[in-house]
């Protein structure tokens, strides 16, 4: 029975007898028993309250002197559970504290004056030291070079790059720290699947052409500059500026490299997959159908399907103008959550990619365009040495990419008039 039930039963027995009436021996014994149980429970409640108060006090003291065990999700009042075990938890948001510490360090090295100043709080200093220790242990076991930029900010930059670097963002990417090779499936020469009589063996063995593609890494570097006059900000606004500007500049470099690899016969599409329109200055249904007919996957998984890429001018002045014999457009102006999607044609997504030259349309399976990020993105601050007093921030990323199936992409050029 709980305390409330015990008290209720005891009160009922008391009310059963008046002031001048003695309880029966049985009821008197029961009243004594109930009183004893109530006193024990109350003593236990008092002891628990004292223990919890002591635990909370110990937890606060451990946080103040930096010896608390870190945890991010449990409120201190419920997590101070040492109860003689010595385990005390700290609820500081160390991820946010590490980000603030990194932003302050970048600002100090670049001479950007922050409203909050450069001094680290105890939580920020503890978070920074913890991150450095974790990074050192991770590097020791994997050989990865690592980055001083917090993981959360790095992921935010990567997300922004993927949203603006269209083809680079569509590609599957790995994070191998060292050089490696991928196997390319170039063609099925003979012996593809064919009909046979029941129980008969295949009439011809399949013969394929494969080669390997080495990923060595290409450095992508983009700089942004802030005048000395601009260099007074809060921690939050400076962090937002860094993340947004570095991502915007790196996305340009990443997407340009992707298209350069795509045009390279060793890393990208076969030359036979580069075609032109039938007529100069004109774009017809047969031209687009011919582009799509060049695409092969050789049975490899392509969950995103084939996608058509072109710049804004080509999409709206050529692709969107394709009409059937009744004057109805083949192009469906239907957008989705991806800001680069302009619509559909022949069941394929049409994406706006400003890295593609005017008069050019590219189509292919982005799942077969393999990428790797060896290092970065990272941010390196410094003050310009040319006397301008500009505050400079270099964005850096080490990447590489190539087609696993050279015939999985094709390019159509609209002939000049």
mmCIF file with all atom_site columns, C-alpha atoms in Angstrom, residues 52 56 73-81 83 89 91:
data_model
loop_
_atom_site.group_PDB
_atom_site.id
_atom_site.type_symbol
_atom_site.label_atom_id
_atom_site.label_alt_id
_atom_site.label_comp_id
_atom_site.label_asym_id
_atom_site.label_entity_id
_atom_site.label_seq_id
_atom_site.pdbx_PDB_ins_code
_atom_site.Cartn_x
_atom_site.Cartn_y
_atom_site.Cartn_z
_atom_site.occupancy
_atom_site.B_iso_or_equiv
_atom_site.pdbx_formal_charge
_atom_site.auth_seq_id
_atom_site.auth_comp_id
_atom_site.auth_asym_id
_atom_site.auth_atom_id
_atom_site.pdbx_PDB_model_num
ATOM 1  C CA . UNK A 1 52 ? 18.834 14.194 -3.965  1.00 0.00 ? 52 UNK A CA 1
ATOM 2  C CA . UNK A 1 56 ? 22.287 18.237 -7.024  1.00 0.00 ? 56 UNK A CA 1
ATOM 3  C CA . UNK A 1 73 ? 19.982 15.314 -23.141 1.00 0.00 ? 73 UNK A CA 1
ATOM 4  C CA . UNK A 1 74 ? 19.079 14.774 -19.479 1.00 0.00 ? 74 UNK A CA 1
ATOM 5  C CA . UNK A 1 75 ? 18.056 17.737 -17.247 1.00 0.00 ? 75 UNK A CA 1
ATOM 6  C CA . UNK A 1 76 ? 20.345 18.185 -14.295 1.00 0.00 ? 76 UNK A CA 1
ATOM 7  C CA . UNK A 1 77 ? 17.577 17.930 -11.649 1.00 0.00 ? 77 UNK A CA 1
ATOM 8  C CA . UNK A 1 78 ? 16.743 14.414 -12.835 1.00 0.00 ? 78 UNK A CA 1
ATOM 9  C CA . UNK A 1 79 ? 20.221 13.293 -13.825 1.00 0.00 ? 79 UNK A CA 1
ATOM 10 C CA . UNK A 1 80 ? 22.130 14.081 -10.649 1.00 0.00 ? 80 UNK A CA 1
ATOM 11 C CA . UNK A 1 81 ? 22.054 10.434 -9.705  1.00 0.00 ? 81 UNK A CA 1
ATOM 12 C CA . UNK A 1 83 ? 23.408 8.468  -4.677  1.00 0.00 ? 83 UNK A CA 1
ATOM 13 C CA . UNK A 1 89 ? 26.078 14.511 -15.281 1.00 0.00 ? 89 UNK A CA 1
ATOM 14 C CA . UNK A 1 91 ? 23.740 19.094 -19.360 1.00 0.00 ? 91 UNK A CA 1
#
